[in-house]
Every structure is written in C-alpha cells, then in structure tokens.
mmCIF file of C-alpha atoms in Angstrom:
data_model
loop_
_atom_site.group_PDB
_atom_site.id
_atom_site.type_symbol
_atom_site.label_atom_id
_atom_site.label_comp_id
_atom_site.label_asym_id
_atom_site.label_seq_id
_atom_site.Cartn_x
_atom_site.Cartn_y
_atom_site.Cartn_z
ATOM 1 C CA MET A 931 -12.523 -49.211 9.501
ATOM 2 C CA ALA A 932 -15.224 -47.947 7.954
ATOM 3 C CA THR A 933 -14.871 -43.958 8.042
ATOM 4 C CA ASN A 934 -17.269 -41.252 6.817
ATOM 5 C CA LEU A 935 -15.039 -38.382 5.462
ATOM 6 C CA ALA A 936 -15.685 -34.686 4.147
ATOM 7 C CA ILE A 937 -13.287 -34.107 1.616
ATOM 8 C CA ASP A 938 -12.636 -31.556 -0.628
ATOM 9 C CA ASP A 939 -13.479 -32.470 -3.871
ATOM 10 C CA ALA A 940 -11.085 -30.845 -6.114
ATOM 11 C CA LEU A 941 -7.810 -31.717 -3.742
ATOM 12 C CA LEU A 942 -8.959 -35.160 -3.948
ATOM 13 C CA THR A 943 -9.587 -35.376 -7.525
ATOM 14 C CA ARG A 944 -5.941 -33.614 -8.547
ATOM 15 C CA ALA A 945 -4.519 -36.138 -5.924
ATOM 16 C CA LEU A 946 -6.224 -39.618 -8.003
ATOM 17 C CA GLU A 947 -5.277 -37.577 -11.584
ATOM 18 C CA ILE A 948 -1.454 -37.351 -10.110
ATOM 19 C CA GLY A 949 -0.947 -39.919 -8.428
ATOM 20 C CA GLY A 950 -2.416 -42.655 -11.048
ATOM 21 C CA LYS A 951 -4.252 -45.006 -8.468
ATOM 22 C CA LYS A 952 -7.497 -46.405 -9.471
ATOM 23 C CA THR A 953 -9.559 -45.410 -6.644
ATOM 24 C CA LYS A 954 -10.288 -42.927 -4.115
ATOM 25 C CA LYS A 955 -9.596 -46.138 -1.651
ATOM 26 C CA ASP A 956 -5.711 -46.171 -2.786
ATOM 27 C CA THR A 957 -4.973 -42.519 -3.216
ATOM 28 C CA VAL A 958 -5.951 -42.388 0.320
ATOM 29 C CA ASN A 959 -5.063 -44.494 1.735
ATOM 30 C CA GLU A 960 -0.979 -42.859 -0.224
ATOM 31 C CA ALA A 961 -1.743 -39.733 0.517
ATOM 32 C CA LEU A 962 -2.136 -40.980 4.628
ATOM 33 C CA ARG A 963 0.836 -43.590 3.698
ATOM 34 C CA GLU A 964 3.439 -40.204 2.192
ATOM 35 C CA PHE A 965 2.230 -37.950 5.421
ATOM 36 C CA ILE A 966 3.449 -40.980 7.717
ATOM 37 C CA VAL A 967 6.276 -41.360 5.987
ATOM 38 C CA ARG A 968 7.186 -37.136 5.332
ATOM 39 C CA ARG A 969 6.740 -36.859 9.372
ATOM 40 C CA GLU A 970 9.100 -39.732 10.198
ATOM 41 C CA GLN A 971 11.513 -37.607 8.183
ATOM 42 C CA LYS A 972 10.686 -34.394 9.978
ATOM 43 C CA LYS A 973 11.403 -36.132 13.350
ATOM 44 C CA VAL A 974 14.908 -37.072 11.999
ATOM 45 C CA LEU A 975 15.849 -33.988 10.707
ATOM 46 C CA ASP A 976 14.732 -32.735 13.611
ATOM 47 C CA LEU A 977 18.019 -34.084 15.575
ATOM 48 C CA PHE A 978 20.253 -31.739 13.278
ATOM 49 C CA GLY A 979 22.557 -29.393 15.373
ATOM 50 C CA THR A 980 21.901 -31.740 18.789
ATOM 51 C CA VAL A 981 24.228 -34.356 18.143
ATOM 52 C CA GLU A 982 27.921 -34.365 20.207
ATOM 53 C CA TYR A 983 30.618 -34.761 17.345
ATOM 54 C CA PHE A 984 34.525 -34.168 17.335
ATOM 55 C CA ASP A 985 36.376 -31.990 15.212
ATOM 56 C CA ASP A 986 39.735 -34.132 15.690
ATOM 57 C CA TYR A 987 37.968 -37.390 14.876
ATOM 58 C CA ASP A 988 39.294 -39.503 11.936
ATOM 59 C CA PRO A 989 37.341 -43.236 10.954
ATOM 60 C CA LYS A 990 40.150 -44.299 9.299
ATOM 61 C CA ALA A 991 42.094 -44.114 11.969
ATOM 62 C CA SER A 992 39.814 -46.390 13.860
ATOM 63 C CA ARG A 993 38.943 -49.107 11.017
ATOM 64 C CA SER A 994 42.834 -50.439 11.857
ATOM 65 C CA LYS A 995 42.155 -51.294 15.054
#
C-alpha cells in the first residue's frame, strides 16, 4: 500500500543511523513493529495488581498431586 507521509527529516535520519537499516522504508517498518510490541507489552503491565492471588498458595505442594 503506497502512503505519503510527512515525516520529520531529523527523526528519520537519526532512526536510520541508530537502526542500521538500509532504506527509509525498512526503518519506518521496524519502528512501527517496535511501537506495536511496546504498546502490547504495556497492556500486560497494566494487568499487574488486577489478578487475585492467595498468600498461602504453595506451588511445590501442588506439583506432588
């Protein structure tokens, strides 16, 4: 899919330098993949503290059953 975007030249140049990709397209695609992964990880972090657990749970005891 062809898309025209107005991307900050300084940001793209810096991303090319840091990422080591050969093309702007590869750099932008990698950046989008990383963005998605980080946002998905954040969703998992948001779950911390929402799961009920039991202080007296002993995982080793349940293994022997």
